Short mmCIF file of C-alpha atoms in Angstrom, two decimals:
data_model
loop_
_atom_site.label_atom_id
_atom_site.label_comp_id
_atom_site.label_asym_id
_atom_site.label_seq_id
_atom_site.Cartn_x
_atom_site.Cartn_y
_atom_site.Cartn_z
CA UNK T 1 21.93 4.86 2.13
CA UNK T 2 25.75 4.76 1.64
CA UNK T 3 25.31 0.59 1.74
CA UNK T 4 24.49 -0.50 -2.10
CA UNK T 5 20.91 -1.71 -1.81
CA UNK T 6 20.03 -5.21 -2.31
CA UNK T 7 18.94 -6.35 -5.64
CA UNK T 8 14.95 -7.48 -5.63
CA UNK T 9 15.02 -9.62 -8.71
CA UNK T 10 16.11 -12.48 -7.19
CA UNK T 11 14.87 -16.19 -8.34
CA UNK T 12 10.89 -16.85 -8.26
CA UNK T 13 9.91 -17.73 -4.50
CA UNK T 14 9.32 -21.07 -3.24
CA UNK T 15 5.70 -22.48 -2.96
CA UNK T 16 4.22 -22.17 1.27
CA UNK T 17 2.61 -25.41 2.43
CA UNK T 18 -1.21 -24.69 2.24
CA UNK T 19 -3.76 -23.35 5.30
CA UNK T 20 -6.76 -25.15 4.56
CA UNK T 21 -8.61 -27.67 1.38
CA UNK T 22 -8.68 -24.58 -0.73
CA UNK T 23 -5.22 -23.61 -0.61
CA UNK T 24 -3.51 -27.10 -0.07
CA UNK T 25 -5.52 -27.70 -3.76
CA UNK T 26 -3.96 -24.42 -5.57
CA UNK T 27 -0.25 -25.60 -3.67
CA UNK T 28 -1.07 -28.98 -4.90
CA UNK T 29 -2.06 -27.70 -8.59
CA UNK T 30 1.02 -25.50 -8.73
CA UNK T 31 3.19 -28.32 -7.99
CA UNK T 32 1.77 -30.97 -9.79
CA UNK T 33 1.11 -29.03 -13.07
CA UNK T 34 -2.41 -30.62 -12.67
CA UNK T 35 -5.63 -28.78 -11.85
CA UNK T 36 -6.59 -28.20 -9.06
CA UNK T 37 -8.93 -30.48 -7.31
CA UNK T 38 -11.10 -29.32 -4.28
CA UNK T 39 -14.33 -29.93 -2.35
CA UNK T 40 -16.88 -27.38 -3.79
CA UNK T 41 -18.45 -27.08 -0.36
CA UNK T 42 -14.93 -26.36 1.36
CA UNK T 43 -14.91 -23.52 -0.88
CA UNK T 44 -18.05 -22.12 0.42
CA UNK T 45 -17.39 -23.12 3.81
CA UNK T 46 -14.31 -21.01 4.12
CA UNK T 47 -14.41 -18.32 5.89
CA UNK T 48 -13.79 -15.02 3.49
CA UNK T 49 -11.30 -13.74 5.93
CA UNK T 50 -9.62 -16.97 7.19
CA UNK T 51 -6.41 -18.47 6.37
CA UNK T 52 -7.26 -20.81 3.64
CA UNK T 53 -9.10 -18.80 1.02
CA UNK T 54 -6.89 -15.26 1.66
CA UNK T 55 -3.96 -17.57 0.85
CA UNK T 56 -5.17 -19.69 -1.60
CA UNK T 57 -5.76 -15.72 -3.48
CA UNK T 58 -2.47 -14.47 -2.33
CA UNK T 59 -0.94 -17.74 -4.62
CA UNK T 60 -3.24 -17.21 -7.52
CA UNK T 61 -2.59 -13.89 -7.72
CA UNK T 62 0.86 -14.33 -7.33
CA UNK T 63 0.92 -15.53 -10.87
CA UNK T 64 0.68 -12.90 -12.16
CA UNK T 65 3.82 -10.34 -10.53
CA UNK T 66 6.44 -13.15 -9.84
CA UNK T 67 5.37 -16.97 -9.87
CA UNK T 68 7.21 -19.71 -7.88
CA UNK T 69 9.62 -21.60 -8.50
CA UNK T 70 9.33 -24.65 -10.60
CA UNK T 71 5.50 -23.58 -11.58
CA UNK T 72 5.32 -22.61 -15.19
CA UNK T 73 4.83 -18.96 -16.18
CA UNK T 74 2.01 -20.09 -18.27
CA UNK T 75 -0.67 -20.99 -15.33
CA UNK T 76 -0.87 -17.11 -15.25
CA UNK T 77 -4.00 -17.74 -17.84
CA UNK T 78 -4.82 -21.37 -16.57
CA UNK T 79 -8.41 -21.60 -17.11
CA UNK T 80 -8.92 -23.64 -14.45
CA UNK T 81 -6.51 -22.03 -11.70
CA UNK T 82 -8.88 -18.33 -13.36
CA UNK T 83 -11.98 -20.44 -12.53
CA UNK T 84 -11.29 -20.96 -8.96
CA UNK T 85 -10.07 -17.39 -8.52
CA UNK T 86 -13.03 -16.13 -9.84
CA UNK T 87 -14.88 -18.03 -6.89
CA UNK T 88 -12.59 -16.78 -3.98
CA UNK T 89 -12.36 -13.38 -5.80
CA UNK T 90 -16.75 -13.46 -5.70
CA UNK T 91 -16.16 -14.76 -1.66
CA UNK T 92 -13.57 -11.78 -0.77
CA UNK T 93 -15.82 -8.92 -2.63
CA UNK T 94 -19.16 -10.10 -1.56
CA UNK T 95 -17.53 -9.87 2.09
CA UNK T 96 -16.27 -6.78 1.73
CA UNK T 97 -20.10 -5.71 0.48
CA UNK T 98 -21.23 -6.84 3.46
CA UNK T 99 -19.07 -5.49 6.26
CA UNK T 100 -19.34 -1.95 3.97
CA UNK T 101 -22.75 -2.13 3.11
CA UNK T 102 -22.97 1.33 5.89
CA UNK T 103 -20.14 2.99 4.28
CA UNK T 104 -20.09 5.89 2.82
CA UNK T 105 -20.81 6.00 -0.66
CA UNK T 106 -19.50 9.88 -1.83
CA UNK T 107 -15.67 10.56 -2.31
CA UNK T 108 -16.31 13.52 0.08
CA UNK T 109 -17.67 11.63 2.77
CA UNK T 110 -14.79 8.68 2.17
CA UNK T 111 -12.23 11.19 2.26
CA UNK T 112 -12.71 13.26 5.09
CA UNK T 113 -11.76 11.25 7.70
CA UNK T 114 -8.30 10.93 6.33
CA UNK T 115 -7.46 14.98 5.68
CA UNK T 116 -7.78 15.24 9.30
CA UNK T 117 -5.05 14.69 12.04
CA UNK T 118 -6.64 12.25 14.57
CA UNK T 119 -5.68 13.68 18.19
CA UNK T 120 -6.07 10.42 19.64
CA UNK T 121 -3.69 7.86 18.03
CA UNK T 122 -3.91 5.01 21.06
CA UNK T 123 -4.99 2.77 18.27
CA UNK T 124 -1.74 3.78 15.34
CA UNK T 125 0.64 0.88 14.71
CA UNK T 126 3.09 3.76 13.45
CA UNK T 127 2.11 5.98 16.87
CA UNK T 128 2.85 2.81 18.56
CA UNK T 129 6.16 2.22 17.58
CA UNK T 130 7.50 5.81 17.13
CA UNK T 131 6.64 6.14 21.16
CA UNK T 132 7.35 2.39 22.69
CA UNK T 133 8.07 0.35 19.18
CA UNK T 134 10.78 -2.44 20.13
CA UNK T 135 13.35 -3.28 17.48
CA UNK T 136 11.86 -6.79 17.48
CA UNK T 137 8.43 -5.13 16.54
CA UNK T 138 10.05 -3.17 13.90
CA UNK T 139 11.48 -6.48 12.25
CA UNK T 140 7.79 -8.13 11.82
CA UNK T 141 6.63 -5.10 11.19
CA UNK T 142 8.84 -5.10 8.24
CA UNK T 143 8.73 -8.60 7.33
CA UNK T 144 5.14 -8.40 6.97
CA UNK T 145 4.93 -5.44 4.73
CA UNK T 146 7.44 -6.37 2.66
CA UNK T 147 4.31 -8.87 1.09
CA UNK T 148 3.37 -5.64 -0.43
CA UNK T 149 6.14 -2.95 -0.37
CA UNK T 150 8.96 -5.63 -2.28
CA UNK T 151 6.33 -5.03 -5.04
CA UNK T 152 5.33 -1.43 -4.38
CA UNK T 153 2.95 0.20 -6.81
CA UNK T 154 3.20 -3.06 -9.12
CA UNK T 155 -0.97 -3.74 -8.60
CA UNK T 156 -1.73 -0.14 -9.05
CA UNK T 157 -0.03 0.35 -12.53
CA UNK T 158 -2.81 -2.31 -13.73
CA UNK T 159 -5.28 0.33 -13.63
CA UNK T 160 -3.58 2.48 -16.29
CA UNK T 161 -5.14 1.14 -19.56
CA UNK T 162 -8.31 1.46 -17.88
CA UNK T 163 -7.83 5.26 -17.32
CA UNK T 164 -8.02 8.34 -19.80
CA UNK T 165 -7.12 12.25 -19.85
CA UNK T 166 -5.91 13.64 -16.43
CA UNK T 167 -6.39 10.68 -13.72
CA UNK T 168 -4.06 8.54 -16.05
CA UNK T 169 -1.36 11.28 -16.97
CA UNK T 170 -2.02 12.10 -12.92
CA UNK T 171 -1.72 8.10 -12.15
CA UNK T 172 1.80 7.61 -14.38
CA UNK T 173 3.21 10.45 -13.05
CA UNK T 174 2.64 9.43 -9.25
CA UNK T 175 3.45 5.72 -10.68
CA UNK T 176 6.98 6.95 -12.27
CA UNK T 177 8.04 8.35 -8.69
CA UNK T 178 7.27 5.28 -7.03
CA UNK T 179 9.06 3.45 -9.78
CA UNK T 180 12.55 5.62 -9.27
CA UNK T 181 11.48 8.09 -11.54
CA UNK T 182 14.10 6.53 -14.19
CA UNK T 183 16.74 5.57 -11.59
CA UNK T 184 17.13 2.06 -10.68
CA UNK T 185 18.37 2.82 -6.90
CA UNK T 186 15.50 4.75 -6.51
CA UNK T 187 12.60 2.03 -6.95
CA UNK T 188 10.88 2.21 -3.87
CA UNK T 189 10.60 -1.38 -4.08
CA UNK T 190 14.13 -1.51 -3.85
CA UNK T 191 14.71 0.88 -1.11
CA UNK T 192 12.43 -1.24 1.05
CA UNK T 193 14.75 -3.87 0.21
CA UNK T 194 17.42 -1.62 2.02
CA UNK T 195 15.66 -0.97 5.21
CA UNK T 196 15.04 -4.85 5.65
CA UNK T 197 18.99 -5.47 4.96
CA UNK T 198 19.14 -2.79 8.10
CA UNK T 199 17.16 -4.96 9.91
CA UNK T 200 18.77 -8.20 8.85
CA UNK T 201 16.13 -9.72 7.12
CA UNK T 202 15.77 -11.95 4.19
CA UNK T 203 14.96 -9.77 1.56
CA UNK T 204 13.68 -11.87 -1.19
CA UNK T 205 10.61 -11.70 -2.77
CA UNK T 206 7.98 -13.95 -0.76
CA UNK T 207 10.72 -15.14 2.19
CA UNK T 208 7.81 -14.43 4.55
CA UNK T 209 4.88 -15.11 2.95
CA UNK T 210 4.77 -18.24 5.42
CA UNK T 211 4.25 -15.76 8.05
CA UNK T 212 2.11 -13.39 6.86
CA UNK T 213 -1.33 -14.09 8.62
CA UNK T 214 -5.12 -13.70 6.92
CA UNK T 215 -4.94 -10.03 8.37
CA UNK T 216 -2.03 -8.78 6.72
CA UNK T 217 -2.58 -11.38 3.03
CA UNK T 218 -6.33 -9.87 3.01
CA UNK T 219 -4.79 -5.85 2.55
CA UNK T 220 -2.16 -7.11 -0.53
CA UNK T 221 -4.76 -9.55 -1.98
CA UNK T 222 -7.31 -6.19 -2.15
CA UNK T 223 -4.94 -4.29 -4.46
CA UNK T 224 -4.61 -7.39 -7.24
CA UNK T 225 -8.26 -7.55 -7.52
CA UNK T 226 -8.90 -4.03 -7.78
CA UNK T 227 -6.01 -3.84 -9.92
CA UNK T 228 -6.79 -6.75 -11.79
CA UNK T 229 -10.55 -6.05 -12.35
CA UNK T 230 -10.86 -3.20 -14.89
CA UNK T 231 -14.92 -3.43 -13.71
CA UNK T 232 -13.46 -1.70 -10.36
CA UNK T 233 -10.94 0.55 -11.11
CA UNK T 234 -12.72 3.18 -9.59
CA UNK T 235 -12.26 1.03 -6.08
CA UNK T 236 -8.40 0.80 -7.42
CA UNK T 237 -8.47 4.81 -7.63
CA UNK T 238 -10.22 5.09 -4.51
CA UNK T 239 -7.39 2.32 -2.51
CA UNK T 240 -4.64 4.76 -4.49
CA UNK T 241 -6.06 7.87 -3.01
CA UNK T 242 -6.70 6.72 0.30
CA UNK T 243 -2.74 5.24 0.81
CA UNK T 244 -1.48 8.22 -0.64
CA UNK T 245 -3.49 10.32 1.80
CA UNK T 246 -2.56 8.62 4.97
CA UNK T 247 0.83 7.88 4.10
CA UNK T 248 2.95 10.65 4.73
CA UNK T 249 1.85 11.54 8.51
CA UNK T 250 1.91 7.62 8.96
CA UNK T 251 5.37 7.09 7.50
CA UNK T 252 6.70 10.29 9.75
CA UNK T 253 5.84 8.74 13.07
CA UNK T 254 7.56 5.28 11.06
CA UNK T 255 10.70 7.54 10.12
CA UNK T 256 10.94 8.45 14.09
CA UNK T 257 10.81 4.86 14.75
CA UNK T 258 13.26 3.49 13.15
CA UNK T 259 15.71 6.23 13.82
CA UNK T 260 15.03 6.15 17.81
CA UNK T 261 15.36 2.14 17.76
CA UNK T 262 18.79 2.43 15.86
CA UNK T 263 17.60 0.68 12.71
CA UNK T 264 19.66 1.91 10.36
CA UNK T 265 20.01 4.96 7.65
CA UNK T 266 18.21 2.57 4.98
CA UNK T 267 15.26 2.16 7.04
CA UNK T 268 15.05 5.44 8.25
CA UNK T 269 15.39 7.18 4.76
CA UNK T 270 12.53 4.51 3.46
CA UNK T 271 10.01 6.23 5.67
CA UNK T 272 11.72 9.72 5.11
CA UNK T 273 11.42 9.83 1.61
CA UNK T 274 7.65 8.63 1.88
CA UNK T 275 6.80 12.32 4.37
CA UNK T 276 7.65 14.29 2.19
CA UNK T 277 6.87 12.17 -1.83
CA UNK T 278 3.48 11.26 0.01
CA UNK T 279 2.39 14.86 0.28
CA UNK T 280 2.83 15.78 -3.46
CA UNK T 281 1.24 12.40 -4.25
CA UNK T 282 -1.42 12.82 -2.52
CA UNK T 283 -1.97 16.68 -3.79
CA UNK T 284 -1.63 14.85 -7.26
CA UNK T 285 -3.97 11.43 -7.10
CA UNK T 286 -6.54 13.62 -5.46
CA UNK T 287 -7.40 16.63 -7.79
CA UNK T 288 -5.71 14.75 -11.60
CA UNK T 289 -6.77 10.81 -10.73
CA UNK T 290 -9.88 11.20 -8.97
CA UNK T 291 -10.48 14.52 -9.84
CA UNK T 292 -10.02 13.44 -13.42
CA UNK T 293 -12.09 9.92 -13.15
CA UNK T 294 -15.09 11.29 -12.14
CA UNK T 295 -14.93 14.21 -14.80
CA UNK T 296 -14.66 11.42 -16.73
CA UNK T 297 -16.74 8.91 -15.11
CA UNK T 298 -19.00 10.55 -12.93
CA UNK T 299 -20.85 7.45 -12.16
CA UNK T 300 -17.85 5.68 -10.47
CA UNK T 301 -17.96 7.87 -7.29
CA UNK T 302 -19.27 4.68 -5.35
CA UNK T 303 -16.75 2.71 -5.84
CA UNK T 304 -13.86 5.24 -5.81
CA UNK T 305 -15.77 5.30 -2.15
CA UNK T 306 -16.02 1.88 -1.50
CA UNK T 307 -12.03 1.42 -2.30
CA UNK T 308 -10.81 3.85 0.26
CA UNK T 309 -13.68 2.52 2.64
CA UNK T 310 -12.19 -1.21 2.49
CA UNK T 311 -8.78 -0.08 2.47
CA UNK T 312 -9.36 1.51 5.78
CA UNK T 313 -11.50 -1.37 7.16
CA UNK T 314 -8.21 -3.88 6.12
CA UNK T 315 -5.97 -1.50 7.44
CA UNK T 316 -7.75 -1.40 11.26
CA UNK T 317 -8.17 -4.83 11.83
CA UNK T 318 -4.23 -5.10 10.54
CA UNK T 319 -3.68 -2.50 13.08
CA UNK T 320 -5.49 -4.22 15.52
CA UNK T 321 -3.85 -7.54 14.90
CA UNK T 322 -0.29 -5.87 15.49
CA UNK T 323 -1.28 -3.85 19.09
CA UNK T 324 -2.75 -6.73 19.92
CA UNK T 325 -0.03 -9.81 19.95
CA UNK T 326 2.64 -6.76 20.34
CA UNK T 327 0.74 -5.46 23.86
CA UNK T 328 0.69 -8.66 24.91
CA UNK T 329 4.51 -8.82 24.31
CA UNK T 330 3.16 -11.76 21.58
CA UNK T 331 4.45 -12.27 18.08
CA UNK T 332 2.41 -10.78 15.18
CA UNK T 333 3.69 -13.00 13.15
CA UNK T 334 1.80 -16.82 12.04
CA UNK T 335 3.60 -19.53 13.96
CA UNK T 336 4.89 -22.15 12.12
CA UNK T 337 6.41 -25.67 13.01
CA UNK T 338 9.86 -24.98 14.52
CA UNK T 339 10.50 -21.75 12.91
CA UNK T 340 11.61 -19.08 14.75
CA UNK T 341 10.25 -15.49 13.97
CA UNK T 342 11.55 -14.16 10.67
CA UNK T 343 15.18 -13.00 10.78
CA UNK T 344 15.92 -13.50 14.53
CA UNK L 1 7.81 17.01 -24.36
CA UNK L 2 5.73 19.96 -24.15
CA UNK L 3 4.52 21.10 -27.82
CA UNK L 4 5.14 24.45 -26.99
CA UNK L 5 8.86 25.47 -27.24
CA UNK L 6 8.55 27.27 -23.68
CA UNK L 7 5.67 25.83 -21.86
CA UNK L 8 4.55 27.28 -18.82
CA UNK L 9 5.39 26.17 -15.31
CA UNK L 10 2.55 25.41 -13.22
CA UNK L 11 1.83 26.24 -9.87
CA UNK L 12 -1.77 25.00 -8.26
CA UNK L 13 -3.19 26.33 -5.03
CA UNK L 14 -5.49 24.62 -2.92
CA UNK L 15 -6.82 26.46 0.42
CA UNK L 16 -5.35 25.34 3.15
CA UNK L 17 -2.67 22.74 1.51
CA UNK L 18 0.22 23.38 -0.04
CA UNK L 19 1.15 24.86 -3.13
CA UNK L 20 1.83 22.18 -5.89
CA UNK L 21 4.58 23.44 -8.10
CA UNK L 22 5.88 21.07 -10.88
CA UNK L 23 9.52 19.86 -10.62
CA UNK L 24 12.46 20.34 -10.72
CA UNK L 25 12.19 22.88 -7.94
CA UNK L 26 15.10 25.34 -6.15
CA UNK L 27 13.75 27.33 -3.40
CA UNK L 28 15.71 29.90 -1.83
CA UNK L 29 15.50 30.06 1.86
CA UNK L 30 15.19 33.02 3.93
CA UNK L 31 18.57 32.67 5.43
CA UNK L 32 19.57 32.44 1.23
CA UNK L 33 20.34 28.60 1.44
CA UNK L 34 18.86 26.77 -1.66
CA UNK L 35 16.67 23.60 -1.22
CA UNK L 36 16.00 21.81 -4.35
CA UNK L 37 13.97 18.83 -5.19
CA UNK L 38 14.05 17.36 -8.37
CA UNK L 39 10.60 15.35 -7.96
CA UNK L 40 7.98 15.86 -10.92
CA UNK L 41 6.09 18.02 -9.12
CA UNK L 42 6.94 19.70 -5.06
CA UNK L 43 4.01 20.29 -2.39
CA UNK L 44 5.37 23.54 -0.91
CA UNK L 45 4.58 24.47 2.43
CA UNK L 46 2.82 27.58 3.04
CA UNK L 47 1.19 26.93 6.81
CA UNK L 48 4.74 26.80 7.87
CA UNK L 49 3.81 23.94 10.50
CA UNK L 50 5.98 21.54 8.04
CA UNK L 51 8.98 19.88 10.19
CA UNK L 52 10.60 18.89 6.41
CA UNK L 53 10.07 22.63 5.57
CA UNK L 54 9.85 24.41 2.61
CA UNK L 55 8.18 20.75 1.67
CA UNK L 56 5.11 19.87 2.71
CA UNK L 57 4.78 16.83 5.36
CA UNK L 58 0.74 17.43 5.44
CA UNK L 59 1.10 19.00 9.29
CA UNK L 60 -1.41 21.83 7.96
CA UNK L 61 -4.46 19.25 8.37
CA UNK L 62 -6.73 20.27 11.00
CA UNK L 63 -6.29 18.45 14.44
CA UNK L 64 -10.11 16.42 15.34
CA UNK L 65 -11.09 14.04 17.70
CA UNK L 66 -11.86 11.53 15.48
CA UNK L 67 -14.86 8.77 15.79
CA UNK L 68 -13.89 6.40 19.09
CA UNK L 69 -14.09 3.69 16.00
CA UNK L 70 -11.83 5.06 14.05
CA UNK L 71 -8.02 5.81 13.75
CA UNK L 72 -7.20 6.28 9.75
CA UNK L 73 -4.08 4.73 9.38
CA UNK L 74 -1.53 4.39 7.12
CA UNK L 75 -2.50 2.28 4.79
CA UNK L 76 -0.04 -0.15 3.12
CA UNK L 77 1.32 3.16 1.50
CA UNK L 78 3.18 3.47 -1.78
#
């Protein structure tokens, strides 16, 4: 941490060519200035967990943290860009119904799972790489999350207004730490931004969104519409509560990784500093912010459910996506015309 | 700022998990070396399984087979 970390304010990212109908339209609308113009039955033929629709979300919701380059701020409340987000929004959720419709539906239940040390880990991403991880592995490992972790705890902090009483002074106070508790250096945002300079890669906001598959858009697209959505903030407590929970033995076995594979202090303190801030946060988001929103809210414990069940459903077949292509000594990452993985 | 001129410090216990104590924190070590955090509030371990010691790192959760469907894992964390 002696290098001075990289700033992550850098200019709005540039537009990705599109996947599908759906989100060739929304690149097309953001470039044009025009609405966008699609086949209603391509949206309904897309496939909820495909390429097309999880990007075409990724770009609408990207309107509202950081935009793109040469779009104007203003299609943040474009009435017709909202429109079709409200369709692929209805698509994602009723999905996520579906594959969820056996999951557990008390916070007790959700939780469980999670407060327990798995003895077999054959099937950890973090496991994976603290015992056989290649540095290569590390790199898309990090390019990938950086979708999320270059704006770390940005969709959660949508969910304050919505709160009251102890889950939000619980929720802000959690929030603050993430944010650097008043110190610039400390954002985690911006510390990610160090451990990705460690492992030489671009660390501008959205550099690999072009490689980010369905897999990996689908568990960043979940937090903006729980965040966005004040109708489920108890799913946005319930996501909270569940990251914080699994975080800090997670981010341990990450820690170990990236200080056996030489990555550098950067990266290694990112995943430090989350061991041993994960603990208290999860101490805090489980007895003030959930604890408190069901005082409050009593009737919410569904969804609080339902957003830790999703999260961990995302989260697996992510997981399973990485062992996967990385077993088979594959790339993780989406292949795109003549571009080699990112960084290398 | 507390409306009290000298509020309280508190310090919750949860069976089994650490003890939350609000920040800024100095613990004195057996050995009399001083660890200090200056987080809003410190998990402190008291199963003394923690390999970040006197902080918690969560190594007091119980140790299960879990489900052959399913590893939780870290999730995207903040």
């Amino acid at each position: 941490m002696n290098a001075p970390a990289p700033a992550t304010t850098a200019p709005a990212p540039a537009l990705v060519e599109g996947r599908g109908d759906v989100s060739a339209a929304v690149v097309d609308a953001l470039r044009t200035g025009r609405p966008p113009v699609h086949d209603p039955a391509a949206l309904l033929r897309a496939d909820p967990w495909g390429e097309d629709l999880q990007l075409a979300l990724h770009l609408l919701y990207e309107l509202h943290y950081r935009g793109f380059a040469g779009v104007d701020d203003d299609r943040e409340w474009d009435p017709d860009l909202l429109r079709l987000r409200r369709a692929l929004e209805t698509r994602f959720l009723h999905a996520l119904r579906v594959d969820l419709r056996h999951a557990p539906r008390s916070v007790e239940e959700a939780f469980a799972p999670l407060l327990v040390e798995p003895v077999d880990l054959s099937g950890s991403v973090s496991r994976h790489l603290e015992t056989d991880g290649e540095l290569w592995q590390l790199r898309e490992y990090a390019a990938l999350r950086s979708l999320y972790h270059l704006k770390e705890a940005d969709p959660h902090l949508w969910v304050v207004p919505r709160l009251t009483g102890r889950a939000k002074a619980g929720m802000v106070a959690v929030e603050y730490d993430e944010f650097g508790a008043g110190r610039a250096e400390r954002i985690h945002a911006r510390l990610f931004a160090g451990l990705m300079a460690d492992l030489d890669l671009d660390t501008s906001y959205g550099a690999h969104l072009d490689r980010a598959p369905a897999v990996l858009l689908a568990t960043v697209n979940l937090m903006s519409l729980f965040g966005l959505h004040r109708a489920l903030r108890g799913a946005l407590v319930g996501h909270f509560a569940c990251v914080e929970i699994t975080s800090s033995p997670g981010s341990r076995r990450l820690a170990a990784a990236m200080r056996r594979c030489g990555a550098g202090p950067a990266a290694e303190h990112f995943y430090a500093e989350h061991v041993e801030a994960d603990a208290v946060h999860e101490q805090v988001v489980r007895r003030e912010v959930v604890g408190g929103l069901l005082a409050d809210e009593p009737e919410l414990e569904p969804d609080v459910a339902f957003g830790c069940a999703a999260t961990v459903l995302l989260e697996d077949r992510l997981g399973a996506h990485l062992l996967t292509a990385w077993r088979e000594g594959r790339s993780a990452l989406r292949a795109t015309d003549g571009v080699t993985p990112a960084g290398s | 700022m507390p409306n009290e001129p000298a509020a309280s410090r508190r310090v919750s216990l949860e069976r089994g998990g650490p003890v939350v104590v609000e920040g800024p924190v100095e613990v004195v070590l057996e050995d009399g070396t001083v660890a200090r955090s200056d987080r809003f509030a410190v998990a402190l371990c008291t199963c003394r399984r923690s390999r970040t010691y006197p902080w918690c790192d969560t190594s007091h959760r119980r140790r299960e087979r879990a489900p052959a469907d399913h590893t939780p894992e870290e999730a995207g964390r903040p």
